[in-house]
Structure formats: C-alpha cells, structure tokens
PDB file of C-alpha atoms and ligand atoms in Angstrom:
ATOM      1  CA  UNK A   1      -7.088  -7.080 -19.151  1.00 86.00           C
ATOM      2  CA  UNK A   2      -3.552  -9.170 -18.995  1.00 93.00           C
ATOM      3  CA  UNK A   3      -2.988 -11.581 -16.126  1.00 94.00           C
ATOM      4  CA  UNK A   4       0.341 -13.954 -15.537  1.00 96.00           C
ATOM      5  CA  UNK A   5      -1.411 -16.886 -17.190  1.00 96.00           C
ATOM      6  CA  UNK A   6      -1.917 -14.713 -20.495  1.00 96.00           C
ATOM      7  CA  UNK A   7       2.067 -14.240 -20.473  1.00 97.00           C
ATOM      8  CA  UNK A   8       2.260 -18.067 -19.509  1.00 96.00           C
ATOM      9  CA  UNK A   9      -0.490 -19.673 -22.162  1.00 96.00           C
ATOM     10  CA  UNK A  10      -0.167 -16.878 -24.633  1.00 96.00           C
ATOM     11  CA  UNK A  11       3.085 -15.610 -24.922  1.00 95.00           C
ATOM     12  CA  UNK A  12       5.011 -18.867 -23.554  1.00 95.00           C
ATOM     13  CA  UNK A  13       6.571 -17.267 -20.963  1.00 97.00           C
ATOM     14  CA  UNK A  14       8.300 -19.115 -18.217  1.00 97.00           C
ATOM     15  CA  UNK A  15       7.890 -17.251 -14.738  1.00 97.00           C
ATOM     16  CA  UNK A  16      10.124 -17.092 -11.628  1.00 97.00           C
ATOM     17  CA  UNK A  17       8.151 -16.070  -8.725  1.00 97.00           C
ATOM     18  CA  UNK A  18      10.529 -15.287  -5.565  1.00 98.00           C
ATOM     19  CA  UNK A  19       9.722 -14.161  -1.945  1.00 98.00           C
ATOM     20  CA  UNK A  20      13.184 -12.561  -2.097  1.00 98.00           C
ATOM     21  CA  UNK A  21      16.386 -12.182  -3.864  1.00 98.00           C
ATOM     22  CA  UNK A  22      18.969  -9.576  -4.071  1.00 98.00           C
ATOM     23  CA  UNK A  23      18.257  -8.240  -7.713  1.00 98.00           C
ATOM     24  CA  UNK A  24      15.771  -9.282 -10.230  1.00 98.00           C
ATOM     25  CA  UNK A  25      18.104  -8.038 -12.626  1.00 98.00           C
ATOM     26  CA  UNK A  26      21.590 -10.047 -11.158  1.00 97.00           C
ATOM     27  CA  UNK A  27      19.360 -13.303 -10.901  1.00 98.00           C
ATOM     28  CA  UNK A  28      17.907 -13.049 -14.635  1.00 97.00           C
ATOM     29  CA  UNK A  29      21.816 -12.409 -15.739  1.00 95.00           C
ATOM     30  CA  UNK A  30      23.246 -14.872 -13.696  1.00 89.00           C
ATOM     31  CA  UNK A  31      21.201 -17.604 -13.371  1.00 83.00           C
ATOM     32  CA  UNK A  32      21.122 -18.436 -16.510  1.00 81.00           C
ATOM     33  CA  UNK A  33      17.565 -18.586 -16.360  1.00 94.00           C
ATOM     34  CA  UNK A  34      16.245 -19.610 -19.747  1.00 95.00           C
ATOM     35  CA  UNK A  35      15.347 -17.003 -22.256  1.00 94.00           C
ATOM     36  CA  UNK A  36      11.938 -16.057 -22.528  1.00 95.00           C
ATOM     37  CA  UNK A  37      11.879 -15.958 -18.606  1.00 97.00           C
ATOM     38  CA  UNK A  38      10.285 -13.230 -16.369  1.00 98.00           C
ATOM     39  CA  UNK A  39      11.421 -12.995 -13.002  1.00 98.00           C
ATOM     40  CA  UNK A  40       9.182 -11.824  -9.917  1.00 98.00           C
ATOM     41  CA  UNK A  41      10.119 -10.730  -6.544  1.00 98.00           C
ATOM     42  CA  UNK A  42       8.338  -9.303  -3.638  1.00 97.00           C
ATOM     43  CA  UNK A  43      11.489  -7.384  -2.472  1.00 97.00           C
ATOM     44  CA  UNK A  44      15.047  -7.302  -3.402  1.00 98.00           C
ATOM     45  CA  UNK A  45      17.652  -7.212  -0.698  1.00 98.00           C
ATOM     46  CA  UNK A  46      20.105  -5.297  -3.473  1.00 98.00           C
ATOM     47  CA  UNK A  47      17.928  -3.408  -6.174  1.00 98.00           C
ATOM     48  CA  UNK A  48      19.749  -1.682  -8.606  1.00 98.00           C
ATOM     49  CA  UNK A  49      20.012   1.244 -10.495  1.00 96.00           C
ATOM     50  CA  UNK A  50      21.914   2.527 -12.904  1.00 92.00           C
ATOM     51  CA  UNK A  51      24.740   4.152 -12.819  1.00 92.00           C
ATOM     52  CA  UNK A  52      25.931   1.843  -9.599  1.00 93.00           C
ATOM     53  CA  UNK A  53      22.554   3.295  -8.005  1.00 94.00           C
ATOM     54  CA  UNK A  54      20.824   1.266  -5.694  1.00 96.00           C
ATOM     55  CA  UNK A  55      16.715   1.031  -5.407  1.00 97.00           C
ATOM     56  CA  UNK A  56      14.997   0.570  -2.757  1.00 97.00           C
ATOM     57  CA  UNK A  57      13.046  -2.156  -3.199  1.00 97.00           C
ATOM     58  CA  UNK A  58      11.045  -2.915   0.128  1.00 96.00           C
ATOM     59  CA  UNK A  59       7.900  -5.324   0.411  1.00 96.00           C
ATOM     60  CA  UNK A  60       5.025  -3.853  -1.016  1.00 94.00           C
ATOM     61  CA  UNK A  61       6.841  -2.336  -4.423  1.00 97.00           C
ATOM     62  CA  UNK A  62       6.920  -4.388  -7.858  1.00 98.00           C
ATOM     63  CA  UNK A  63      10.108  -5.773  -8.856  1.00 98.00           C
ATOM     64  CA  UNK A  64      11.004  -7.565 -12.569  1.00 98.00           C
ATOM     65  CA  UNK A  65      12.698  -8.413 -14.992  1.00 98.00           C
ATOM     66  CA  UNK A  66      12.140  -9.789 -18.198  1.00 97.00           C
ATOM     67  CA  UNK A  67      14.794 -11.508 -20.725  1.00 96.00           C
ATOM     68  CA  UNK A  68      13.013 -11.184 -24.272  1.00 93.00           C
ATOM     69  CA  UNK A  69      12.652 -14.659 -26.300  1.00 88.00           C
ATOM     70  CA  UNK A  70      14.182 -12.321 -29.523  1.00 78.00           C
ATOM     71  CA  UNK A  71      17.304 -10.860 -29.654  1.00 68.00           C
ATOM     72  CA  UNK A  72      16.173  -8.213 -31.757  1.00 66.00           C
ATOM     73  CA  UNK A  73      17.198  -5.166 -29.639  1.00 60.00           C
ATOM     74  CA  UNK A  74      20.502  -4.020 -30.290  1.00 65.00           C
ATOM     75  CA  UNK A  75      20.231  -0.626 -28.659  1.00 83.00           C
ATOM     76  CA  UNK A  76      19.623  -0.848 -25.165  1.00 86.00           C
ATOM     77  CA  UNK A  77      18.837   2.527 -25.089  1.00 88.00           C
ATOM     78  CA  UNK A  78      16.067   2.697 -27.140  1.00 92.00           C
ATOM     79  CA  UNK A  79      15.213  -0.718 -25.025  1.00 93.00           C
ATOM     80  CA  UNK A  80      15.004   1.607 -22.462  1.00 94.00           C
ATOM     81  CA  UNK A  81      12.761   4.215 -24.162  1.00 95.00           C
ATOM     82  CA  UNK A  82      10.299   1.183 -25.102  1.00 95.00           C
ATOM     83  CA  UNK A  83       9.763  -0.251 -22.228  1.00 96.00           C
ATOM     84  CA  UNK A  84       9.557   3.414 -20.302  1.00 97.00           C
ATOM     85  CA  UNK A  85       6.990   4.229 -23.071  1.00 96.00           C
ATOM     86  CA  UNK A  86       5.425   0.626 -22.210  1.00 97.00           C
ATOM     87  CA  UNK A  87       5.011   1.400 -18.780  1.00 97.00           C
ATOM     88  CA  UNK A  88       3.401   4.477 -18.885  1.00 97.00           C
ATOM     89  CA  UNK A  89       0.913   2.972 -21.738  1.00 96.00           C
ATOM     90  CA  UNK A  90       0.028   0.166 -18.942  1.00 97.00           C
ATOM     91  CA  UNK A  91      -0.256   2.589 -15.886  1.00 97.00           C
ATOM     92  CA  UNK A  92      -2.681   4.878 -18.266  1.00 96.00           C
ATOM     93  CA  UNK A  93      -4.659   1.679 -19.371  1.00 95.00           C
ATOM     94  CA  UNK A  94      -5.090   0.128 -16.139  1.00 96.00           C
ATOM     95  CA  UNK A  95      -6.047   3.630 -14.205  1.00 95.00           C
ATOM     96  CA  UNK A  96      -8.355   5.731 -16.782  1.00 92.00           C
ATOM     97  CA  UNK A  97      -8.944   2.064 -19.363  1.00 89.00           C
ATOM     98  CA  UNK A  98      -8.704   1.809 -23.281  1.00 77.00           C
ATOM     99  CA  UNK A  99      -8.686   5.416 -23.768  1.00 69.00           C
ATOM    100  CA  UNK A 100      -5.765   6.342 -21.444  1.00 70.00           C
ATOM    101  CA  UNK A 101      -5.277   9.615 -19.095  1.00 66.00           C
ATOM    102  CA  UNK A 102      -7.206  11.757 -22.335  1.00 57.00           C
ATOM    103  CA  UNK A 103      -6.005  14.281 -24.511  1.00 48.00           C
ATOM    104  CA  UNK A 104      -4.434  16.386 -21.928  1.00 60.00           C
ATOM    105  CA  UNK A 105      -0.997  16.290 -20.698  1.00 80.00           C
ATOM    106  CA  UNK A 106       0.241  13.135 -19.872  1.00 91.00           C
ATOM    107  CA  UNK A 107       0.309  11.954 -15.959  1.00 94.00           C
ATOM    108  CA  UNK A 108       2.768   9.493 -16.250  1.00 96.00           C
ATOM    109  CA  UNK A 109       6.141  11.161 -17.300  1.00 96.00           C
ATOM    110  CA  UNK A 110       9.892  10.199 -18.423  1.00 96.00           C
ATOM    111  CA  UNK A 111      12.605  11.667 -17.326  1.00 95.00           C
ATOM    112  CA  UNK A 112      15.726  10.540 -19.471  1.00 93.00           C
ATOM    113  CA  UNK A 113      16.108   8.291 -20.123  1.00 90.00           C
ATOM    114  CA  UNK A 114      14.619   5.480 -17.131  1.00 89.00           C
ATOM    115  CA  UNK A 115      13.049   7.140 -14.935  1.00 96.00           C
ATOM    116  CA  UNK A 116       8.831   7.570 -14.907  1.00 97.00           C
ATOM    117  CA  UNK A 117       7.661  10.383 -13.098  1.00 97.00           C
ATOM    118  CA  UNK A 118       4.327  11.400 -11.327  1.00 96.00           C
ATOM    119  CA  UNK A 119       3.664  14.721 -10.416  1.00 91.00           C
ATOM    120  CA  UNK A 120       7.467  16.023  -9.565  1.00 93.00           C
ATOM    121  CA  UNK A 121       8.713  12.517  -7.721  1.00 96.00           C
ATOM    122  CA  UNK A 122      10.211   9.555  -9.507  1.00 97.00           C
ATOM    123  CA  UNK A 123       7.225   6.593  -9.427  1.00 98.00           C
ATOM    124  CA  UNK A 124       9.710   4.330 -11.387  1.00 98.00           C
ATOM    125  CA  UNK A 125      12.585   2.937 -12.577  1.00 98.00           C
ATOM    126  CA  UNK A 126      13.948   1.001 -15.892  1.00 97.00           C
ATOM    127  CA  UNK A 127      17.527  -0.538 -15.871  1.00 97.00           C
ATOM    128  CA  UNK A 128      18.018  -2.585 -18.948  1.00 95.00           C
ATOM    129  CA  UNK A 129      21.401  -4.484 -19.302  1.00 94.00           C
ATOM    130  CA  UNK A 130      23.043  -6.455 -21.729  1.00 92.00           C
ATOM    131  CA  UNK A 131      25.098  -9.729 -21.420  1.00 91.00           C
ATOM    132  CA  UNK A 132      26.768 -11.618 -24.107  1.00 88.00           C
ATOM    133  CA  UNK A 133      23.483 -13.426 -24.435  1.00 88.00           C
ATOM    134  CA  UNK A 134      20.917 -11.694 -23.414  1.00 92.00           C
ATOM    135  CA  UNK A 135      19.130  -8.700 -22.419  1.00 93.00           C
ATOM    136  CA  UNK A 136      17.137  -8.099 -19.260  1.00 96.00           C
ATOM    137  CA  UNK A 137      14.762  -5.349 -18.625  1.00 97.00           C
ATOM    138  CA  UNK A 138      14.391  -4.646 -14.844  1.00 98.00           C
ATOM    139  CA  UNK A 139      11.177  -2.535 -13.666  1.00 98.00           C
ATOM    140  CA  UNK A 140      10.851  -1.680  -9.952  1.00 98.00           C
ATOM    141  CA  UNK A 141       7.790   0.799  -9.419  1.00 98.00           C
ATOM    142  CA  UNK A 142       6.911   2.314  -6.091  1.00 98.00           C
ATOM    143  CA  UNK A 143       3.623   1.813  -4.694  1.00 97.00           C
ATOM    144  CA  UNK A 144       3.664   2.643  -1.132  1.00 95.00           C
ATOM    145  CA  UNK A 145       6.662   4.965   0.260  1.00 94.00           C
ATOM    146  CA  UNK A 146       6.443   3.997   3.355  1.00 91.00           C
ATOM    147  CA  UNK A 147       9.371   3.041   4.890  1.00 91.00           C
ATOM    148  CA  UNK A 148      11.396   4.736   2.609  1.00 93.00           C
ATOM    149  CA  UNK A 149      14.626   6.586   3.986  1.00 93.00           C
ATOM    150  CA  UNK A 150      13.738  10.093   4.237  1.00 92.00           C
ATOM    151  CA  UNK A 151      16.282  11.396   1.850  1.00 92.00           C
ATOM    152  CA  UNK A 152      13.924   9.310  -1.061  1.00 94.00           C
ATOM    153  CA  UNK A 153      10.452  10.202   0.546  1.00 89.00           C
ATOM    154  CA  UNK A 154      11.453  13.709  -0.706  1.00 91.00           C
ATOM    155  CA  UNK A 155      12.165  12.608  -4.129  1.00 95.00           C
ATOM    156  CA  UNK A 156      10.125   9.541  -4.860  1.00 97.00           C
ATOM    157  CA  UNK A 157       6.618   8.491  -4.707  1.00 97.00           C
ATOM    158  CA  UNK A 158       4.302   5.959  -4.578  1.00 97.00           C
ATOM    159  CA  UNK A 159       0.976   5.347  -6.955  1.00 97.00           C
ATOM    160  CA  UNK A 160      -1.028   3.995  -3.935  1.00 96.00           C
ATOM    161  CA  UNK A 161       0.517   6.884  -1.460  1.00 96.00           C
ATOM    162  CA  UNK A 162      -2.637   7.852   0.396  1.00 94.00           C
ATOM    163  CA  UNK A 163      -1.394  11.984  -0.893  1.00 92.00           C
ATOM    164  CA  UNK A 164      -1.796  10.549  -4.231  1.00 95.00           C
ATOM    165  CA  UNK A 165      -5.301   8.388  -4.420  1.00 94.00           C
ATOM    166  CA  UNK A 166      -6.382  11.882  -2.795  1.00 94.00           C
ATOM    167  CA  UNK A 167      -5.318  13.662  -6.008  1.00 92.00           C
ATOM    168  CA  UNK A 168      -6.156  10.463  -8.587  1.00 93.00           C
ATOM    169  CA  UNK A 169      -9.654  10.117  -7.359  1.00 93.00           C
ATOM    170  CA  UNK A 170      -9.858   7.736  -9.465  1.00 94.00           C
ATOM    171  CA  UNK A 171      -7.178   4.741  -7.868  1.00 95.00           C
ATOM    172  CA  UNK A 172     -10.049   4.654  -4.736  1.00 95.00           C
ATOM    173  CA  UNK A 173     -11.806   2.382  -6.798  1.00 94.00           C
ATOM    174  CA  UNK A 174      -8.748   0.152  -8.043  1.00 95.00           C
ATOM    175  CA  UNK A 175      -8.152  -3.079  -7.022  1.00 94.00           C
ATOM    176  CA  UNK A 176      -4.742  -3.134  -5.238  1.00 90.00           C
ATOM    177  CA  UNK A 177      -4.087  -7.185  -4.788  1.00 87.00           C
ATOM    178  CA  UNK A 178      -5.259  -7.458  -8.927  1.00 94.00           C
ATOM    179  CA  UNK A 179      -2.912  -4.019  -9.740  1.00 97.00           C
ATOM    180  CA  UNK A 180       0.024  -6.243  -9.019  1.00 96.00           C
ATOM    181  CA  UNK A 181      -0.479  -9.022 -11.552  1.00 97.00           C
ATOM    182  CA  UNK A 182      -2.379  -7.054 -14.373  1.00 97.00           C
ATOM    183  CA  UNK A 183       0.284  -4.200 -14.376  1.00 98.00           C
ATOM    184  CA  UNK A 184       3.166  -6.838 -14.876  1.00 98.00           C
ATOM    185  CA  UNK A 185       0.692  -8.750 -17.586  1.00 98.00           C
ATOM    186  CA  UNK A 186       0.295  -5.786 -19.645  1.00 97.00           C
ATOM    187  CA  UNK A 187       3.282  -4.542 -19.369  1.00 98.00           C
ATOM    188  CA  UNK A 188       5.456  -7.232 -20.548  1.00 97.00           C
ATOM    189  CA  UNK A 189       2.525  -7.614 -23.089  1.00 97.00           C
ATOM    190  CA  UNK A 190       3.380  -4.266 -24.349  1.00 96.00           C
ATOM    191  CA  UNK A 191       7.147  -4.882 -24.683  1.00 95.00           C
ATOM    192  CA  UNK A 192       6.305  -8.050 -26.660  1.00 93.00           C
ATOM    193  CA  UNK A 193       4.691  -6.101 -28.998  1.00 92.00           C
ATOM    194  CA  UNK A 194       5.741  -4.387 -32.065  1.00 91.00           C
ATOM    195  CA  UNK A 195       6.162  -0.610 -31.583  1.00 93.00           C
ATOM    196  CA  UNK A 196       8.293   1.558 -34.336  1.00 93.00           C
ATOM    197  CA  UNK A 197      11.555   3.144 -33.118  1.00 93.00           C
ATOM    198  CA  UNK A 198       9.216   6.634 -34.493  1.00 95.00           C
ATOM    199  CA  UNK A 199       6.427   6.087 -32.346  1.00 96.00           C
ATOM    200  CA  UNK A 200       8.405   4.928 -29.548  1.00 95.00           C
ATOM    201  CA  UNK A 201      10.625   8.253 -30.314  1.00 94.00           C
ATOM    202  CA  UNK A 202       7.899  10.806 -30.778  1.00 95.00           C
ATOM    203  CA  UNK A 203       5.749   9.051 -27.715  1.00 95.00           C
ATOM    204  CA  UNK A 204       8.672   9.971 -25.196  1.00 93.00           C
ATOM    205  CA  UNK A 205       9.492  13.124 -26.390  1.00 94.00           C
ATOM    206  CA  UNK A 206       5.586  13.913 -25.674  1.00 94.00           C
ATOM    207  CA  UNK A 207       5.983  12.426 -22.466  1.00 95.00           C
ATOM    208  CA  UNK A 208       9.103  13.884 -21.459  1.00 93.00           C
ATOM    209  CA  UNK A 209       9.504  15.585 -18.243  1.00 91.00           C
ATOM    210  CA  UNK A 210      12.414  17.846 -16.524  1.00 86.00           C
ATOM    211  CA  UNK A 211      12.792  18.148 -13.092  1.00 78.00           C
ATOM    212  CA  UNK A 212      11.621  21.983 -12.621  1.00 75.00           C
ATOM    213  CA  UNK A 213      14.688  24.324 -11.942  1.00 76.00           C
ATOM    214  CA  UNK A 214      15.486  25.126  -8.000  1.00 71.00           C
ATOM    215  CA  UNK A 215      14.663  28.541  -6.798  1.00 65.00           C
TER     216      UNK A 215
HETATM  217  C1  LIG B 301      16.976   3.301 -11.742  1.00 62.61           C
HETATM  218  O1  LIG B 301      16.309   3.883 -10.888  1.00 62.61           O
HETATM  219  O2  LIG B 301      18.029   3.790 -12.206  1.00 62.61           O
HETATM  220  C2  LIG B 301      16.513   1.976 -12.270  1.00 62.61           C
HETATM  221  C3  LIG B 301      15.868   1.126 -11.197  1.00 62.61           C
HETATM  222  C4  LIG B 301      15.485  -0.234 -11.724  1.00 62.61           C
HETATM  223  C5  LIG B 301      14.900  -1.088 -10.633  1.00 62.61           C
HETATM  224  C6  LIG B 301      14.465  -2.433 -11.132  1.00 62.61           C
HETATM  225  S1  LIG B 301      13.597  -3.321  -9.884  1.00 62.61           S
HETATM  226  C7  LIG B 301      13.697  -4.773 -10.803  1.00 62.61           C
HETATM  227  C8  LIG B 301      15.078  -4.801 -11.410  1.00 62.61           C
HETATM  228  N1  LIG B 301      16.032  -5.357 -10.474  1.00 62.61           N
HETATM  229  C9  LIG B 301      16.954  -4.459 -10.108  1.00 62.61           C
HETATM  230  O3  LIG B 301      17.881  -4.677  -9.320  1.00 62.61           O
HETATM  231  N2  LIG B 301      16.737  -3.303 -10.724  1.00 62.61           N
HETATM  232  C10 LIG B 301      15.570  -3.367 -11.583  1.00 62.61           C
END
C-alpha cells in the first residue's frame, strides 16, 4: 500500500502540508507552487466547487490538489473522468484490497461528471482547472458529516459516518489515522499512471450513477 514518502522517493513529488488555507485548488494556482507539487490541507476556509460552488471542507475531511509534472492532459474533462475513475479504484483497493468491491455493482459511483457517490449521497468531489501553465486536480472527500449544515447532511455523506461503517461492515476494521495518508498515496499514484482514454471511458460509464427520480 502507497504512503506520502512513496509519492516523495518514488514519484518525486514535492508536498505542501497546511493546517489551513482557503482552497487547495487557489493556493496550487496561485502560488506558483512548483510543478510536480501536491498540496495538503486539513480544512479549507473557501473550498470550491465547480460551477462557483463552494465545499465544505471542515476538519476531519481530505482536501488536495495535485499539479501533474506532464502537461499531457489537454482535456480537462476527461482529467476529470480519470481522476473520478482513480478515486473510486483507490477507495475499492483500500476497503475490500487487490480485488476491489467484486464483480457486483460498483459501491463507489460517478455522477457526471465530478461527483463520487455512495449509496444516494455525494461522498466526493473533483474540480480540475486549468491555468496557462498548469493543471490542478482538487479532491475533497467527506469522511465524517458532522457538522455539516443541514441542507448538505441531506445530500452528502461521509465514508466513516457511523450509518455507513454499520452498512460497510467491513470499514470497522480500517485504520482511520493510516486511511488519510494511504488514500492520498494511491490515489495520486493512480493518476500518475497510464490509463487509456477507453478504459477510463468504458470504466465510468460502468460506474455511472443518476440521482433516482423524485416521487
Ligand atoms: C465539486 O463538488 O464540484 C468539486 C469539489 C472539489 C473540492 C476539492 S477539495 C480540494 C480542492 N480545493 C478546492 O477548493 N476544491 C477542491
């Protein structure tokens, strides 16, 4: 399994770990931080979302972003697909190992095109951007909801909710303090690797959810 000093020693990435800052995202952009950088935070005072959405990003969530070394992705929507597909990959991996959640349907869901859902509440969210040089993909993925506003409690949830380990059996027996650092690790891992624009394709349309229609 990935740790931080994999992506450090093995991937010569340069990490930026912060107590607090307003976006992941805004600081990777504007800071000119060098490329190749990945940039930490415990909470973010203005997470963002897209479409001028904000994300509420309190202590106890993850919070990234990542500017790739290559400049190799043009499309920033298919960025998005990637790294949605590479999420979902890592969740699977670290929760049910090698073999991921099985051959039945898939737990870990996207909903076009950046959000990851479990069960029928968002879990997490993608917002990739592009500057004149660089890209930065931001993760932010829920693990406890509490504290969240009520209007998101109803919509969002969080992998370490105590509704969900009930459910997932299986997350009893996960490490919480190592979750942190291993799902970053194998995440960005992921996204370093090479996946086809195919499989990334086919793998989200497999994983594709809809919210269900309202009575
Ligand atoms: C969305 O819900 O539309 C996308 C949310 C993306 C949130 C992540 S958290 C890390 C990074 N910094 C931000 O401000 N946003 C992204």
């Amino acid at each position: 399994m990935h740790d931080l000093e994999y992506l450090k020693k093995e991937l010569g990435i340069n990490l930026i770990c912060l107590e607090e800052t307003d976006s992941t995202n805004t600081y990777a952009k504007d800071k000119a931080v060098p490329l190749g950088s990945l940039v930490l935070a415990k909470k973010q005072i203005n997470g963002r979302g897209r479409l001028g959405h904000d994300f509420f990003s309190p202590e106890g969530g993850i919070y990234f972003s990542y500017v790739p070394l290559e400049m190799s992705f043009e499309d920033v929507q298919l960025l998005t697909q990637k790294a949605g597909v590479c999420v979902c990959r890592a969740l699977d991996k670290l929760i049910f190992g090698e073999a991921g959640a099985g051959s039945g349907d898939a737990v870990f869901r996207l909903k076009w095109v950046n959000d990851i859902y479990l069960e029928d509440k968002k879990l997490c969210g993608i917002l990739c951007e592009k500057t004149s040089d660089r890209v930065v993909v931001g993760i932010g993925l829920n693990l406890k909801t509490e504290g969240f506003p009520n209007e998101l409690k109803e919509i969002a949830i969080g992998l370490f909710d105590p509704f969900v380990t009930d459910r997932i059996e299986i997350l009893k027996s996960i490490d919480q303090e190592q979750f942190y650092e291993h799902f970053v690790a194998e995440t960005i891992a992921l996204l370093n690797g090479l996946i086809s624009e195919e499989e990334i394709k086919s793998e989200y349309l497999k994983r594709q959810y809809t919210l269900p229609e309202k009575a």
